[in-house]
mmCIF file of C-alpha atoms in Angstrom:
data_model
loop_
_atom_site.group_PDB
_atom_site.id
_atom_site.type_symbol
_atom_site.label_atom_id
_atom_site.label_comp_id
_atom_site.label_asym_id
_atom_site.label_seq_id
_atom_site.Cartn_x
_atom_site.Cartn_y
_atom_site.Cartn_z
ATOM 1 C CA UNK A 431 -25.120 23.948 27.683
ATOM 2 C CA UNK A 432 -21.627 22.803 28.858
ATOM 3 C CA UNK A 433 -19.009 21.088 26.354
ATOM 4 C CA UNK A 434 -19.096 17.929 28.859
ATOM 5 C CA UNK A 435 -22.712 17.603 28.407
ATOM 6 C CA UNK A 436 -22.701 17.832 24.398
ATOM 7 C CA UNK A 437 -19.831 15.413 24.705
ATOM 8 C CA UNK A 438 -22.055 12.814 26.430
ATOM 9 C CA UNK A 439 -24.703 13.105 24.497
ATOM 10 C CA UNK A 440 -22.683 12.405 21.409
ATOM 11 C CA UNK A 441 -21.161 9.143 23.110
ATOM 12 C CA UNK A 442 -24.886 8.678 24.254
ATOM 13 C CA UNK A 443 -26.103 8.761 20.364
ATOM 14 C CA UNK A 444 -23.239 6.615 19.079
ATOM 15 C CA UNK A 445 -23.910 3.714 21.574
ATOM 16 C CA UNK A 446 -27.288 3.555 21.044
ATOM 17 C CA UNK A 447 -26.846 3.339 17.282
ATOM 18 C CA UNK A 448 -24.188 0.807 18.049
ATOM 19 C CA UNK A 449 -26.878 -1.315 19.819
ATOM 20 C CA UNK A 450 -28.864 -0.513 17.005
ATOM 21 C CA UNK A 451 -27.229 -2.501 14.474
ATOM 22 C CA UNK A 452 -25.887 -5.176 16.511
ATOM 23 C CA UNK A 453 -29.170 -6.276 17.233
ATOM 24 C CA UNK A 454 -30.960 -5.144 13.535
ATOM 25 C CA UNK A 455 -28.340 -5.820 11.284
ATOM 26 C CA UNK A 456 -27.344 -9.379 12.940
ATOM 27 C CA UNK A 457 -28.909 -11.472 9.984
ATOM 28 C CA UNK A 458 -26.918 -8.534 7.507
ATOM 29 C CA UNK A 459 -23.461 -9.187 9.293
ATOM 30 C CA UNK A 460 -23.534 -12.531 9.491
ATOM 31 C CA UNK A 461 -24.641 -13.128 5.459
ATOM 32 C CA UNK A 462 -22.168 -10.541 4.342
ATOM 33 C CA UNK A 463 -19.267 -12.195 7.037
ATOM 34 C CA UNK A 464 -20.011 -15.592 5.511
ATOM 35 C CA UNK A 465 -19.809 -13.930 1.840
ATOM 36 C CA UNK A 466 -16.192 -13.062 2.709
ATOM 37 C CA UNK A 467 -15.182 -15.946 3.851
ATOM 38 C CA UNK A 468 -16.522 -17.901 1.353
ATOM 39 C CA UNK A 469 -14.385 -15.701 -1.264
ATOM 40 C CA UNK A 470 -11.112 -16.073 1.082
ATOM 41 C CA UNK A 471 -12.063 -20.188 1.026
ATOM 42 C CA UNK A 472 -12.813 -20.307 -2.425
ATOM 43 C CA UNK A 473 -9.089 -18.247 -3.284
ATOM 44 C CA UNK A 474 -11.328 -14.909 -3.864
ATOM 45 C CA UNK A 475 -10.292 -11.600 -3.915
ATOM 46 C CA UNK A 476 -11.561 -9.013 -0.946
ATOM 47 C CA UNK A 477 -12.437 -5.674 -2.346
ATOM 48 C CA UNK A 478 -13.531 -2.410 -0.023
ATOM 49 C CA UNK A 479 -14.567 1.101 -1.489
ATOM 50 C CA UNK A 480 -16.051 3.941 -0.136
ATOM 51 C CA UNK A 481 -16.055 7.937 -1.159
ATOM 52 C CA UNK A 482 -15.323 10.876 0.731
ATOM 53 C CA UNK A 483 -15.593 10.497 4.152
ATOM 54 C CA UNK A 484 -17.340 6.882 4.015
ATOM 55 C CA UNK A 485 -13.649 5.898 2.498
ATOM 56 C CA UNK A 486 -12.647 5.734 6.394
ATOM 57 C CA UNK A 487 -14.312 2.917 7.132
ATOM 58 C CA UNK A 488 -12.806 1.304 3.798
ATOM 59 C CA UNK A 489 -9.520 2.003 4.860
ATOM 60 C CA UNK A 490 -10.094 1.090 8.376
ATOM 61 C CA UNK A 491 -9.895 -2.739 7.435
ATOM 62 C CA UNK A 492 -7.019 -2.410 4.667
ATOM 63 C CA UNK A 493 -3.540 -3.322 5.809
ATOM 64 C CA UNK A 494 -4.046 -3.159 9.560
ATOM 65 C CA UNK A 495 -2.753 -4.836 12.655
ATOM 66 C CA UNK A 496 -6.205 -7.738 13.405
ATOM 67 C CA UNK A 497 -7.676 -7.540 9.531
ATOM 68 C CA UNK A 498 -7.981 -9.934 7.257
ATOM 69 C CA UNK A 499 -4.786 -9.388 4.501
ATOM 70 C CA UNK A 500 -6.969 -10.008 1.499
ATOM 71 C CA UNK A 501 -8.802 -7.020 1.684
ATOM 72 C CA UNK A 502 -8.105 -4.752 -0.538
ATOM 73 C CA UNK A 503 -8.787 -0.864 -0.895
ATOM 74 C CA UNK A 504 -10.674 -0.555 -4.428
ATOM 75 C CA UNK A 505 -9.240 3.101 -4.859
ATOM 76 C CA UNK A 506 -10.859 6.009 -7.452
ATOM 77 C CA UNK A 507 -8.310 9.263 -7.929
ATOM 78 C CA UNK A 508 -9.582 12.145 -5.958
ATOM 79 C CA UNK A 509 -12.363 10.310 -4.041
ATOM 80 C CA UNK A 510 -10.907 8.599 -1.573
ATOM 81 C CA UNK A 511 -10.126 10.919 1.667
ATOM 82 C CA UNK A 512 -9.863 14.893 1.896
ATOM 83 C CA UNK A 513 -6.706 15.012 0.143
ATOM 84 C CA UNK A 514 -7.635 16.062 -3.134
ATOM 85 C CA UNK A 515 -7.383 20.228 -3.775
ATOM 86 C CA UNK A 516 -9.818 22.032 -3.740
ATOM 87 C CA UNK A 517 -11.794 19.142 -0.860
ATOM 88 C CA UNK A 518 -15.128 20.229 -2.914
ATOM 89 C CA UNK A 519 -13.484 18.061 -6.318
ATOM 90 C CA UNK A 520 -14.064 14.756 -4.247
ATOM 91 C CA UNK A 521 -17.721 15.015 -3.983
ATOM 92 C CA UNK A 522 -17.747 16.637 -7.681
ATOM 93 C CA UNK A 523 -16.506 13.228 -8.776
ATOM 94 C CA UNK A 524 -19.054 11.167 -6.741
ATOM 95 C CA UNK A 525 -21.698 12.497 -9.422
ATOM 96 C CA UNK A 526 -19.499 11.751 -12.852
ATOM 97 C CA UNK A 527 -21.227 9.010 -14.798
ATOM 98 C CA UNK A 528 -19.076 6.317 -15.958
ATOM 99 C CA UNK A 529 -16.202 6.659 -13.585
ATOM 100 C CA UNK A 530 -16.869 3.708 -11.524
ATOM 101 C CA UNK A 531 -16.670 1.269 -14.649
ATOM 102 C CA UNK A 532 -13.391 2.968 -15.799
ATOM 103 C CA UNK A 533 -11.970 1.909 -12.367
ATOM 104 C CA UNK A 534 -13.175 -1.511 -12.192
ATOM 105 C CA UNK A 535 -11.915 -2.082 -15.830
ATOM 106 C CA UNK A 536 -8.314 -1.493 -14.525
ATOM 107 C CA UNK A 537 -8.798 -3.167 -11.845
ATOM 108 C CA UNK A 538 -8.009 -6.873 -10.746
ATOM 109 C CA UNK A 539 -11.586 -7.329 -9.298
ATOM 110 C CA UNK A 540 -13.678 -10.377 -11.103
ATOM 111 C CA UNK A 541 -15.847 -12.552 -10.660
ATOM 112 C CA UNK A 542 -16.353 -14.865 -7.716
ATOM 113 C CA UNK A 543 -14.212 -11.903 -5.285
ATOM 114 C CA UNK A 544 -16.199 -9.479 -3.223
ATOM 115 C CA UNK A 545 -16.714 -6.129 -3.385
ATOM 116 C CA UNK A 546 -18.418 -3.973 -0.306
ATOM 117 C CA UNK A 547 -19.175 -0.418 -1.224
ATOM 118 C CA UNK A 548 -19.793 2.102 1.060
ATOM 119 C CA UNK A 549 -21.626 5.230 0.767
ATOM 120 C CA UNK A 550 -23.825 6.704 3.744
ATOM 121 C CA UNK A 551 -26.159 8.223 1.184
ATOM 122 C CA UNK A 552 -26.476 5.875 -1.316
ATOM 123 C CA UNK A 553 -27.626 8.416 -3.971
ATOM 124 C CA UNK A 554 -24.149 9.698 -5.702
ATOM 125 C CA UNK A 555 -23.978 8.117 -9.280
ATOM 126 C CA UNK A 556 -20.261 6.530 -8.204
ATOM 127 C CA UNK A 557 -21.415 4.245 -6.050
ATOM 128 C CA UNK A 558 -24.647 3.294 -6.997
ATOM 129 C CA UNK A 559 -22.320 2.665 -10.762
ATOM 130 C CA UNK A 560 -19.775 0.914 -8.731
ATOM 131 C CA UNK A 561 -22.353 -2.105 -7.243
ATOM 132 C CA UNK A 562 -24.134 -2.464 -10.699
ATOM 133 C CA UNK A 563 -20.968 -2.930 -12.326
ATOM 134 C CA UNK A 564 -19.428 -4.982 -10.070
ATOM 135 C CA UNK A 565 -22.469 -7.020 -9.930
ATOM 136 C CA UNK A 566 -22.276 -7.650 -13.724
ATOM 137 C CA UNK A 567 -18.707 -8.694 -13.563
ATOM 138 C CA UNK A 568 -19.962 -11.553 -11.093
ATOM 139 C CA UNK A 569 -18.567 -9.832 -7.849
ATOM 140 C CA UNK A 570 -20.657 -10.720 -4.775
ATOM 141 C CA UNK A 571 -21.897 -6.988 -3.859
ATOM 142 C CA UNK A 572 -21.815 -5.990 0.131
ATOM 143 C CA UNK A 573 -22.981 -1.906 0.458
ATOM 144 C CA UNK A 574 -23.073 -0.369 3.816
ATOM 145 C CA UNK A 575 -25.411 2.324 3.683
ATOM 146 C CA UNK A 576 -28.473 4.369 5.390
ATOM 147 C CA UNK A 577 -31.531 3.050 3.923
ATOM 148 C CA UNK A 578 -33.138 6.507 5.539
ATOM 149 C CA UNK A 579 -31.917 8.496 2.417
ATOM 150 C CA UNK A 580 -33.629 6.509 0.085
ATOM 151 C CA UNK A 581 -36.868 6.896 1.721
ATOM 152 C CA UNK A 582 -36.038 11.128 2.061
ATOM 153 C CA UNK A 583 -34.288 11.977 -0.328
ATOM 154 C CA UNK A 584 -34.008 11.986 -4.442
ATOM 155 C CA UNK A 585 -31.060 9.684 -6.355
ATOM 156 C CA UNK A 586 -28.586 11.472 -8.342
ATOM 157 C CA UNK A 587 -27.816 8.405 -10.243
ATOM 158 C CA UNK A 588 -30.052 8.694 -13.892
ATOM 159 C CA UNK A 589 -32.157 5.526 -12.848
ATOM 160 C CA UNK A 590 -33.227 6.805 -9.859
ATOM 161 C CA UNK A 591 -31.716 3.585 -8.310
ATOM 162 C CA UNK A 592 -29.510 3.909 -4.590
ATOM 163 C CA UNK A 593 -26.933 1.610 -3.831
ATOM 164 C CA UNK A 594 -28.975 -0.269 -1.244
ATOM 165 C CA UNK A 595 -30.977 -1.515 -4.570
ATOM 166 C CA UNK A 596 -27.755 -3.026 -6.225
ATOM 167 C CA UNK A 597 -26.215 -5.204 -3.791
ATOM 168 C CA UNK A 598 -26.844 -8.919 -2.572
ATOM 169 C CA UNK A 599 -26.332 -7.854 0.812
ATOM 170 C CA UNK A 600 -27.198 -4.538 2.459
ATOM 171 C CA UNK A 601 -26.055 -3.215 5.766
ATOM 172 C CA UNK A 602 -27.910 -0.724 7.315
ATOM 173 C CA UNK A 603 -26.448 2.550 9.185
ATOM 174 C CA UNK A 604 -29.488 3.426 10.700
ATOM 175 C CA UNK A 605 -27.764 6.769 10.364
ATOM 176 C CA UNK A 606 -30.093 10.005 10.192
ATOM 177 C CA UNK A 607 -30.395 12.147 6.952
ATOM 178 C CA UNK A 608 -27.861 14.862 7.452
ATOM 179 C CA UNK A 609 -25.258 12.680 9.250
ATOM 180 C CA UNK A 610 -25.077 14.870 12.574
ATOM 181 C CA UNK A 611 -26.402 13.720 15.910
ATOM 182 C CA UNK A 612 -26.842 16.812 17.655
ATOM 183 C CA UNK A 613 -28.396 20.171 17.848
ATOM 184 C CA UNK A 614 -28.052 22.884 20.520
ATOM 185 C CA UNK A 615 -29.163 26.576 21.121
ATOM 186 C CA UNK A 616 -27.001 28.938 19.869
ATOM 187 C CA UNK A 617 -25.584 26.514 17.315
ATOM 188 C CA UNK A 618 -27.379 26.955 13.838
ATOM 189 C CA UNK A 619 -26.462 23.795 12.356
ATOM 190 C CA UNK A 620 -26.712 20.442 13.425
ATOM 191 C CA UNK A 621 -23.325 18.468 14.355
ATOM 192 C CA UNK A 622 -21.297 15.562 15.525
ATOM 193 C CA UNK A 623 -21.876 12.934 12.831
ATOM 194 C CA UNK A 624 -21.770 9.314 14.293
ATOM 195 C CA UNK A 625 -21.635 7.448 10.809
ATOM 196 C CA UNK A 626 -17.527 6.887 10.805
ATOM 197 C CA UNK A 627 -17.820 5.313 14.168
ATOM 198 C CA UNK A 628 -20.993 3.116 13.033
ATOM 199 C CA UNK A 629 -19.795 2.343 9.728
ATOM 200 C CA UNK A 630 -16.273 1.522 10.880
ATOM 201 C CA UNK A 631 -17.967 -1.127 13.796
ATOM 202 C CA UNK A 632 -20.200 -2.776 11.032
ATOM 203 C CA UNK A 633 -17.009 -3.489 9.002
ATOM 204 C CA UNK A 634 -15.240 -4.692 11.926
ATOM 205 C CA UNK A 635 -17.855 -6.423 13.053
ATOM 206 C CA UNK A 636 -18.176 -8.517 9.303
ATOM 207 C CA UNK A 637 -14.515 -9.063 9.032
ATOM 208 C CA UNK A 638 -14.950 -10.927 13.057
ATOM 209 C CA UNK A 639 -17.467 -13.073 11.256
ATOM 210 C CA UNK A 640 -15.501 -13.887 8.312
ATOM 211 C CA UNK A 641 -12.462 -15.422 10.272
ATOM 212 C CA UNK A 642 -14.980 -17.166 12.742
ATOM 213 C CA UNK A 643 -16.542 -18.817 9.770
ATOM 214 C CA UNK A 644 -12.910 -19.321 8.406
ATOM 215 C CA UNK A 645 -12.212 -21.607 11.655
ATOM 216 C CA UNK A 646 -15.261 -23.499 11.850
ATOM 217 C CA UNK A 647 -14.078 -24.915 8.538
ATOM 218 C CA UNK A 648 -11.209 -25.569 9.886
ATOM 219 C CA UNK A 649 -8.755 -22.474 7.550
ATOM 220 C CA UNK A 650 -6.798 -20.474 9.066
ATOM 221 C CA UNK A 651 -7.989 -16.717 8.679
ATOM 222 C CA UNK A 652 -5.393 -14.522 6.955
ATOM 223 C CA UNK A 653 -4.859 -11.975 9.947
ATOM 224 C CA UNK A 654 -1.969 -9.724 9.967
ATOM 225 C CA UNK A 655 -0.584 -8.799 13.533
ATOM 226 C CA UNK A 656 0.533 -5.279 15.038
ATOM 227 C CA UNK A 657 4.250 -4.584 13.577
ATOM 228 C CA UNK A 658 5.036 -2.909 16.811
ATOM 229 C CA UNK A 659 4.761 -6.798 18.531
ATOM 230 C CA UNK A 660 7.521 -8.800 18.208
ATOM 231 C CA UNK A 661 7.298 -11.190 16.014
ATOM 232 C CA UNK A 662 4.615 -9.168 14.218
ATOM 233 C CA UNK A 663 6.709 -8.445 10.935
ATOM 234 C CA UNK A 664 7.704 -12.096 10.623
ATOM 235 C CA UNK A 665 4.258 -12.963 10.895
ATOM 236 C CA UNK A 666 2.834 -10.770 8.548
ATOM 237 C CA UNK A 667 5.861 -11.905 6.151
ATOM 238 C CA UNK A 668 4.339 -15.010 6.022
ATOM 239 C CA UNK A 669 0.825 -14.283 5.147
ATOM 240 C CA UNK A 670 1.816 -11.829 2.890
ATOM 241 C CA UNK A 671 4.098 -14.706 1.185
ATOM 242 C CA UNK A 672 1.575 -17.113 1.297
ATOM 243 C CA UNK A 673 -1.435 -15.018 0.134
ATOM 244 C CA UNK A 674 0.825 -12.873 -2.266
ATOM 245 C CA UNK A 675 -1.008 -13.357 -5.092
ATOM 246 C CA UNK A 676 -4.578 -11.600 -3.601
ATOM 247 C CA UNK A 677 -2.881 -9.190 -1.683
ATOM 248 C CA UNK A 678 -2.727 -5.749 -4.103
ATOM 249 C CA UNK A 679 -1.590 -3.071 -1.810
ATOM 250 C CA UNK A 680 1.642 -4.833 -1.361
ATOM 251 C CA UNK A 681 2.561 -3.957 -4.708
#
């Protein structure tokens, strides 16, 4: 099999799961876009946090050139990215009881902001810990998830909950168990995993419907614009002035 074919059928597997949940997770979007902008209206607090490699797609609307400035990267030490030594730590930590209420203790996250977790799995004690605890402090819960692991596969959490069960609005992957798109002869393992790219669109695709919502009621959506426009950094300068106050990576 040539490398042009395998890379078409990835690109072939990615857009059809991208049609997937534009069309199934509409209603999803649309409830957890309004939930944001009802925090930004209301002079909430925007919240995103994912482990491992579902951190991406919270990082891919923190700080960046077309996002909303409120949100906020809701980061735990060692599970956010690849950085941490040795790489096998970060997934170590996703199983540690108690961590996620140690890091929303010291956080400024309360009640009436939003919080969307994001875990392709689901299962890992961090953050199915993370949504019930933010749910108790009165944080409007989004997780962005595959519901498919709960149906194959066993929580690690000790009630045997997933995050999908902890949240007041779920948005669904649609992403296999085993995250990888492809299989081919001569390659033992399956590979190319799609759920960055489809995790990253339903993010981008909420924070689109928060700052529609935002101007049908007539407020302005905190955007920041690309630093490398002019007139980008005085922009940005302004929102950040303006919304100083719910804007933590500033700091």
């Amino acid at each position: 099999m040539s490398e042009s074919k395998l890379a078409g059928q990835f690109f072939d597997a990615a857009i059809g799961l991208l049609h997937r949940v534009r069309d199934e997770e509409a209603d999803n979007i649309t409830a957890a876009g309004t939930a944001v902008a009802d925090a930004v209206a209301a002079g909430g607090r925007l919240f995103a946090f994912g482990a491992g490699h579902s951190s991406l797609a919270a990082q891919d609307v923190v700080y960046r050139a077309g996002g909303l400035a409120l949100m906020n990267l809701l980061a735990v030490p060692g599970a956010v990215g690849v950085d941490v030594m040795p790489a096998t730590l970060g997934s170590a930590l996703e199983r540690v009881d108690g961590l996620a209420s140690a890091v929303l203790d010291s956080s400024p996250a309360t009640s009436g902001d939003v919080l969307v977790v994001i875990s392709l799995s689901g299962r890992n004690a961090l953050p199915v810990e993370m949504a019930m605890n933010a749910r108790a402090l009165g944080l409007t819960v989004i997780g962005v998830t595959s519901v498919a692991y709960a149906e194959e596969t066993k929580s690690r959490h000790k009630s045997g909950t997933y995050l999908k069960d902890h949240c007041d609005i779920v948005l669904d992957s649609h992403i296999a168990v085993g995250d990888a798109e492809l299989t081919a002869e001569g390659i033992e393992a399956p590979f190319a995993p799609a759920s960055t790219v489809v995790t990253s669109a339903l993010m981008q695709a909420v924070m689109a419907t928060a700052a529609g919502s935002l101007a049908e009621r007539g407020i302005e959506p905190p955007l920041l614009r690309s630093g490398n426009v002019d007139g980008g950094h005085d922009w940005n300068g302004r929102i950040m002035t303006e919304y100083g106050d719910r804007i933590f990576f500033r700091h």
